[in-house]
Amino acid sequence: TEKTPQRRIFNTYPISHKLSRPVLIEAFAEHYRQLAADSEYRFQEEYDDLRSIGTNYSSLIGERAENRLKNRYTNILPYDHTRVKLIEMNEDDEEDIGSTYINANYISGYTSPREYIATQGPLPTTKDDFWRMIWEQNTQTIVMITRCVEKGKVRCDHYWPFDSDPTEYGDITITMASESVLPEWTVRDFTLELKREVRSLRHFQFTAWPDHGALGRTDLLLRFVRTVRGQIPRNAGPTIVHCSAGVGRSGTFVAFDFVLQHLARKENKFIDIFGVVARMRQQRCYMVQTEAQYVFIHKAVLDVLEGRVSDSNW
Ligand SMILES: CCc1ccc(NS(=O)(=O)O)cc1
């Protein structure tokens, strides 16, 4: 019989290597130096290895014609398997996929498989659904990492009240109880009311991070992440994290928040930023959308490990 040709095996990495690349914390500074060498050649190579992760997942519901106007960007759609489903409004219509649709995905975190919801900046046509999702998910914290208008372009609808007058968003009445404007971010407290039940929610809007760009200053992100992390109620549902598309700046925030929680547990000896981003990419497309954001996460972690930024600075 004809000799069976040897099947050439490509990419013989075990799956684990494809999805995780742990680094000893004590070796992280050298690891960063090696990735950054030669004009960040190995950062570019490693970021490129993330490109294919998650692209096998479907986004059939987001692609439906009736949901087209609910997507801010046509190329940023939620994967079906992790999408957040709004509770059905009319039970008798089995196919009411449209009224349960929102461009949002659950993202796993350090303490929960649904620690975050990453979502796009609400549109005028989806802000009522956005507040409905917040109520249904028992969310008590929103992290907004965009301004409504940036460089003359609308990035997000002003989906909350402009003043302290109670404002209705669908069946939910939102009232702004306080607003504190700081140099790099604004903190707002809201009450939400539905059918005589009243809840509270805190809204953090980071205003110093340009779209598609990296932040530049690691101390700002560290201070912001620690401020938010310190104020998330223990009994709360997922933390909503959004920017304009809900992938670049949102992914960077979530990755850094995750790693900081990991580092806070002194028993952890390894750090796996590649693995954190790879896992997020399996839950929402393009999470950590630029190589500069990927490098920035590493720089922020390096600065924390080398004590260049810490709580004691403030
Ligand atoms: C082209 C779609 C797109 C727009 C904006 C962003 N940046 S963001 O995810 O940080 O808002 C990412 C992707």
Short mmCIF file of C-alpha atoms and ligand atoms in Angstrom, two decimals:
data_model
loop_
_atom_site.label_atom_id
_atom_site.label_comp_id
_atom_site.label_asym_id
_atom_site.label_seq_id
_atom_site.Cartn_x
_atom_site.Cartn_y
_atom_site.Cartn_z
CA THR A 1 0.00 0.00 0.00
CA GLU A 2 1.11 3.55 -0.61
CA LYS A 3 3.05 4.88 2.35
CA THR A 4 0.84 7.24 4.28
CA PRO A 5 2.45 10.66 3.93
CA GLN A 6 3.49 12.07 7.24
CA ARG A 7 0.86 14.65 8.22
CA ARG A 8 2.75 17.84 9.02
CA ILE A 9 1.50 19.32 12.26
CA PHE A 10 1.52 23.08 12.44
CA ASN A 11 1.32 25.20 15.53
CA THR A 12 2.00 22.34 17.90
CA TYR A 13 1.55 24.54 20.95
CA PRO A 14 -0.68 22.84 23.51
CA ILE A 15 -3.97 24.75 23.73
CA SER A 16 -2.86 26.07 27.13
CA HIS A 17 0.13 27.89 25.60
CA LYS A 18 -2.10 29.42 22.94
CA LEU A 19 -4.33 30.86 25.65
CA SER A 20 -1.92 31.54 28.50
CA ARG A 21 1.67 32.69 28.96
CA PRO A 22 2.33 33.02 32.71
CA VAL A 23 5.39 34.95 33.86
CA LEU A 24 7.03 34.75 37.28
CA ILE A 25 6.24 38.03 39.06
CA GLU A 26 9.88 38.33 40.14
CA ALA A 27 10.89 38.06 36.47
CA PHE A 28 8.26 40.47 35.14
CA ALA A 29 10.59 43.48 34.78
CA GLU A 30 13.00 41.45 32.60
CA HIS A 31 10.04 40.02 30.67
CA TYR A 32 8.81 43.56 29.96
CA ARG A 33 12.30 44.62 28.87
CA GLN A 34 12.53 41.72 26.42
CA LEU A 35 9.08 42.43 24.93
CA ALA A 36 9.92 46.12 24.60
CA ALA A 37 13.32 45.58 22.99
CA ASP A 38 13.91 46.28 19.28
CA SER A 39 11.06 48.78 19.01
CA GLU A 40 8.69 46.54 20.96
CA TYR A 41 9.07 43.76 18.38
CA ARG A 42 8.00 41.00 20.76
CA PHE A 43 5.09 43.05 22.11
CA GLN A 44 3.88 43.30 18.51
CA GLU A 45 4.39 39.55 18.01
CA GLU A 46 2.56 38.63 21.23
CA TYR A 47 -0.32 41.03 20.56
CA ASP A 48 -0.63 39.54 17.08
CA ASP A 49 -0.97 36.05 18.60
CA LEU A 50 -4.20 37.29 20.23
CA ARG A 51 -5.74 38.24 16.90
CA SER A 52 -7.41 34.92 16.09
CA ILE A 53 -8.69 34.18 19.59
CA GLY A 54 -12.48 34.29 19.78
CA THR A 55 -13.05 34.86 16.06
CA ASN A 56 -14.68 31.42 15.81
CA TYR A 57 -17.66 32.51 17.93
CA SER A 58 -20.94 33.61 16.31
CA SER A 59 -22.79 36.90 16.69
CA LEU A 60 -25.98 35.83 14.89
CA ILE A 61 -28.43 37.80 17.07
CA GLY A 62 -26.48 41.03 16.74
CA GLU A 63 -26.40 40.48 12.97
CA ARG A 64 -30.20 40.29 12.70
CA ALA A 65 -31.80 43.07 10.63
CA GLU A 66 -34.12 44.10 13.48
CA ASN A 67 -31.08 44.69 15.72
CA ARG A 68 -28.97 46.62 13.22
CA LEU A 69 -29.92 50.05 14.63
CA LYS A 70 -29.09 48.85 18.15
CA ASN A 71 -25.40 48.52 17.29
CA ARG A 72 -23.22 51.63 17.45
CA TYR A 73 -20.58 50.08 15.16
CA THR A 74 -21.45 47.46 12.53
CA ASN A 75 -18.21 45.59 13.19
CA ILE A 76 -18.51 45.42 16.97
CA LEU A 77 -21.20 42.84 17.75
CA PRO A 78 -21.71 40.74 20.90
CA TYR A 79 -20.86 37.04 20.75
CA ASP A 80 -24.03 34.98 21.13
CA HIS A 81 -22.64 32.69 23.81
CA THR A 82 -21.85 35.49 26.29
CA ARG A 83 -24.37 38.14 25.33
CA VAL A 84 -26.57 39.72 28.01
CA LYS A 85 -30.24 38.91 27.36
CA LEU A 86 -32.88 41.40 28.41
CA ILE A 87 -35.85 39.72 30.10
CA GLU A 88 -38.58 39.15 27.54
CA MET A 89 -41.35 41.75 27.51
CA ASN A 90 -44.08 39.76 25.74
CA GLU A 91 -43.92 36.08 26.72
CA ASP A 92 -46.27 34.93 23.96
CA ASP A 93 -43.87 35.90 21.17
CA GLU A 94 -41.20 33.18 21.18
CA GLU A 95 -39.19 34.84 18.45
CA ASP A 96 -38.89 38.22 20.21
CA ILE A 97 -35.15 38.09 19.90
CA GLY A 98 -35.22 41.76 19.01
CA SER A 99 -36.70 43.01 22.29
CA THR A 100 -34.22 40.96 24.36
CA TYR A 101 -31.20 42.28 22.44
CA ILE A 102 -28.53 44.64 23.71
CA ASN A 103 -24.94 44.96 22.51
CA ALA A 104 -23.36 43.71 25.75
CA ASN A 105 -21.37 40.70 26.96
CA TYR A 106 -20.66 39.14 30.33
CA ILE A 107 -16.92 39.22 31.09
CA SER A 108 -15.45 36.94 33.76
CA GLY A 109 -13.36 38.47 36.53
CA TYR A 110 -11.18 37.49 39.46
CA THR A 111 -14.10 36.62 41.72
CA SER A 112 -17.02 35.83 39.40
CA PRO A 113 -17.76 34.42 35.94
CA ARG A 114 -20.03 37.47 35.41
CA GLU A 115 -18.01 40.11 37.26
CA TYR A 116 -18.38 42.67 34.48
CA ILE A 117 -20.65 43.50 31.58
CA ALA A 118 -18.75 45.13 28.73
CA THR A 119 -21.03 47.14 26.48
CA GLN A 120 -21.07 49.89 23.87
CA GLY A 121 -21.86 53.50 24.73
CA PRO A 122 -25.68 53.66 24.67
CA LEU A 123 -27.40 55.12 21.60
CA PRO A 124 -30.49 57.37 21.83
CA THR A 125 -32.45 54.29 20.71
CA THR A 126 -30.90 51.94 23.28
CA LYS A 127 -30.56 53.99 26.47
CA ASP A 128 -33.89 52.70 27.84
CA ASP A 129 -32.66 49.12 27.23
CA PHE A 130 -29.37 50.07 28.92
CA TRP A 131 -31.16 51.09 32.14
CA ARG A 132 -33.43 48.03 31.85
CA MET A 133 -30.31 45.83 31.72
CA ILE A 134 -28.89 47.60 34.79
CA TRP A 135 -32.11 46.98 36.74
CA GLU A 136 -32.44 43.33 35.63
CA GLN A 137 -28.77 42.60 36.41
CA ASN A 138 -28.79 44.37 39.80
CA THR A 139 -25.85 46.48 38.69
CA GLN A 140 -24.80 49.10 41.28
CA THR A 141 -21.71 50.49 39.53
CA ILE A 142 -21.20 51.91 36.03
CA VAL A 143 -17.70 52.64 34.73
CA MET A 144 -17.80 54.97 31.70
CA ILE A 145 -14.46 55.49 29.96
CA THR A 146 -15.31 58.01 27.28
CA ARG A 147 -16.71 61.46 26.87
CA CYS A 148 -19.99 61.80 24.99
CA VAL A 149 -18.25 63.80 22.26
CA GLU A 150 -14.55 63.40 21.41
CA LYS A 151 -12.75 65.32 18.65
CA GLY A 152 -16.12 66.47 17.35
CA LYS A 153 -17.53 62.95 17.07
CA VAL A 154 -20.41 61.55 19.15
CA ARG A 155 -19.01 58.57 21.08
CA CYS A 156 -21.85 57.96 23.50
CA ASP A 157 -25.34 59.29 24.17
CA HIS A 158 -25.87 61.40 27.30
CA TYR A 159 -27.96 58.59 28.71
CA TRP A 160 -28.39 60.00 32.24
CA PRO A 161 -30.26 63.11 33.54
CA PHE A 162 -28.56 66.49 32.99
CA ASP A 163 -29.73 67.76 36.39
CA SER A 164 -31.49 66.56 39.53
CA ASP A 165 -34.94 66.40 37.92
CA PRO A 166 -36.31 62.81 37.95
CA THR A 167 -36.19 61.48 34.38
CA GLU A 168 -37.94 58.44 32.93
CA TYR A 169 -36.08 55.88 30.81
CA GLY A 170 -38.74 53.39 29.81
CA ASP A 171 -40.38 52.18 33.05
CA ILE A 172 -37.44 53.27 35.20
CA THR A 173 -37.16 56.73 36.80
CA ILE A 174 -33.59 57.98 37.28
CA THR A 175 -32.70 60.82 39.62
CA MET A 176 -29.21 62.27 39.99
CA ALA A 177 -28.57 62.70 43.73
CA SER A 178 -25.05 64.13 43.43
CA GLU A 179 -22.32 64.95 40.93
CA SER A 180 -18.65 65.46 41.79
CA VAL A 181 -16.44 66.73 38.95
CA LEU A 182 -12.72 65.94 39.47
CA PRO A 183 -9.83 66.71 37.06
CA GLU A 184 -9.71 63.24 35.45
CA TRP A 185 -13.09 61.76 36.33
CA THR A 186 -16.61 62.59 37.52
CA VAL A 187 -18.57 60.61 40.10
CA ARG A 188 -22.36 60.69 40.06
CA ASP A 189 -24.86 59.06 42.41
CA PHE A 190 -28.24 58.05 41.03
CA THR A 191 -31.41 56.58 42.45
CA LEU A 192 -33.38 54.21 40.23
CA GLU A 193 -37.09 53.62 40.81
CA LEU A 194 -39.31 50.94 39.27
CA LYS A 195 -42.79 50.05 40.54
CA ARG A 196 -42.11 51.77 43.91
CA GLU A 197 -38.83 49.89 44.44
CA VAL A 198 -35.87 52.26 44.86
CA ARG A 199 -32.18 51.37 44.34
CA SER A 200 -28.92 53.33 44.28
CA LEU A 201 -26.11 53.31 41.73
CA ARG A 202 -22.73 55.01 41.45
CA HIS A 203 -21.47 56.21 38.06
CA PHE A 204 -17.76 56.79 37.42
CA GLN A 205 -16.93 58.66 34.20
CA PHE A 206 -13.23 58.77 33.32
CA THR A 207 -12.84 61.87 31.15
CA ALA A 208 -9.08 61.94 30.48
CA TRP A 209 -8.65 58.98 28.08
CA PRO A 210 -8.83 59.71 24.34
CA ASP A 211 -10.39 57.09 22.08
CA HIS A 212 -8.02 54.66 20.29
CA GLY A 213 -5.17 56.14 22.30
CA ALA A 214 -3.40 54.78 25.33
CA LEU A 215 -3.73 56.82 28.47
CA GLY A 216 -0.02 57.56 28.88
CA ARG A 217 -0.03 58.01 32.65
CA THR A 218 -0.20 54.70 34.53
CA ASP A 219 -0.75 56.42 37.88
CA LEU A 220 -4.07 57.85 36.64
CA LEU A 221 -5.44 54.46 35.63
CA LEU A 222 -4.20 52.91 38.87
CA ARG A 223 -5.84 55.61 40.98
CA PHE A 224 -9.08 55.31 38.99
CA VAL A 225 -9.24 51.51 39.10
CA ARG A 226 -8.53 51.46 42.83
CA THR A 227 -11.14 54.16 43.46
CA VAL A 228 -13.78 52.18 41.59
CA ARG A 229 -12.76 48.79 43.03
CA GLY A 230 -12.96 50.19 46.55
CA GLN A 231 -16.58 51.28 46.08
CA ILE A 232 -18.22 48.24 44.41
CA PRO A 233 -20.80 46.86 46.88
CA ARG A 234 -20.22 43.19 47.76
CA ASN A 235 -23.79 42.11 47.00
CA ALA A 236 -23.94 43.84 43.63
CA GLY A 237 -24.52 42.27 40.23
CA PRO A 238 -22.08 42.76 37.34
CA THR A 239 -20.19 46.05 37.07
CA ILE A 240 -21.06 47.74 33.78
CA VAL A 241 -17.94 48.90 31.93
CA HIS A 242 -18.40 50.85 28.71
CA CYS A 243 -16.61 53.26 26.47
CA SER A 244 -17.78 53.97 22.92
CA ALA A 245 -17.47 50.51 21.35
CA GLY A 246 -17.00 48.72 24.67
CA VAL A 247 -13.81 46.92 23.65
CA GLY A 248 -10.68 49.09 23.73
CA ARG A 249 -10.67 51.28 26.80
CA SER A 250 -13.18 48.98 28.52
CA GLY A 251 -10.97 45.95 27.88
CA THR A 252 -7.93 47.80 29.20
CA PHE A 253 -9.77 48.79 32.40
CA VAL A 254 -11.05 45.25 33.02
CA ALA A 255 -7.65 43.65 32.35
CA PHE A 256 -5.87 46.01 34.74
CA ASP A 257 -8.55 45.64 37.43
CA PHE A 258 -8.27 41.85 37.15
CA VAL A 259 -4.47 41.87 37.42
CA LEU A 260 -4.52 44.22 40.43
CA GLN A 261 -6.90 41.86 42.23
CA HIS A 262 -4.58 38.96 41.32
CA LEU A 263 -1.49 40.81 42.64
CA ALA A 264 -3.28 41.69 45.88
CA ARG A 265 -3.24 37.98 46.76
CA LYS A 266 0.33 37.48 47.87
CA GLU A 267 0.11 33.72 47.29
CA ASN A 268 0.12 34.32 43.52
CA LYS A 269 3.64 33.93 42.09
CA PHE A 270 2.82 34.24 38.38
CA ILE A 271 1.12 36.90 36.27
CA ASP A 272 -0.49 36.16 32.91
CA ILE A 273 -1.58 39.31 31.07
CA PHE A 274 -1.69 37.44 27.77
CA GLY A 275 -4.03 34.88 29.37
CA VAL A 276 -6.27 37.58 30.85
CA VAL A 277 -6.70 39.26 27.47
CA ALA A 278 -7.07 35.94 25.65
CA ARG A 279 -9.91 34.98 27.99
CA MET A 280 -11.64 38.34 27.49
CA ARG A 281 -11.29 37.96 23.71
CA GLN A 282 -13.30 34.72 23.99
CA GLN A 283 -16.09 36.70 25.63
CA ARG A 284 -16.21 39.95 23.59
CA CYS A 285 -14.47 40.81 20.34
CA TYR A 286 -11.38 43.09 20.21
CA MET A 287 -11.13 43.44 24.00
CA VAL A 288 -7.95 45.56 24.43
CA GLN A 289 -8.28 46.87 20.93
CA THR A 290 -4.83 48.29 20.23
CA GLU A 291 -1.27 47.13 20.77
CA ALA A 292 -0.59 50.43 22.58
CA GLN A 293 -3.30 49.50 25.12
CA TYR A 294 -1.73 46.04 25.52
CA VAL A 295 1.68 47.59 26.15
CA PHE A 296 0.11 50.13 28.51
CA ILE A 297 -1.33 47.36 30.71
CA HIS A 298 2.16 45.86 31.00
CA LYS A 299 3.70 49.25 31.82
CA ALA A 300 1.07 49.94 34.46
CA VAL A 301 1.68 46.54 36.06
CA LEU A 302 5.46 47.08 35.93
CA ASP A 303 5.07 50.47 37.62
CA VAL A 304 2.97 48.89 40.38
CA LEU A 305 5.48 46.06 40.92
CA GLU A 306 8.41 48.48 41.01
CA GLY A 307 6.58 50.78 43.40
CA ARG A 308 6.63 53.73 41.02
CA VAL A 309 2.91 54.12 41.65
CA SER A 310 1.10 53.06 44.78
CA ASP A 311 -1.51 54.19 47.24
CA SER A 312 1.13 55.81 49.38
CA ASN A 313 1.66 58.44 46.67
CA TRP A 314 -1.68 60.03 47.46
C1 LIG B 1 -14.51 51.17 14.91
C2 LIG B 1 -15.15 50.67 16.13
C3 LIG B 1 -14.46 51.14 17.39
C4 LIG B 1 -14.68 52.44 17.85
C5 LIG B 1 -14.08 52.86 19.04
C6 LIG B 1 -13.23 51.99 19.73
N1 LIG B 1 -12.61 52.40 20.92
S1 LIG B 1 -13.27 52.04 22.40
O1 LIG B 1 -13.64 50.60 22.41
O2 LIG B 1 -12.22 52.36 23.38
O3 LIG B 1 -14.47 52.91 22.53
C7 LIG B 1 -12.99 50.69 19.24
C8 LIG B 1 -13.60 50.27 18.07
#
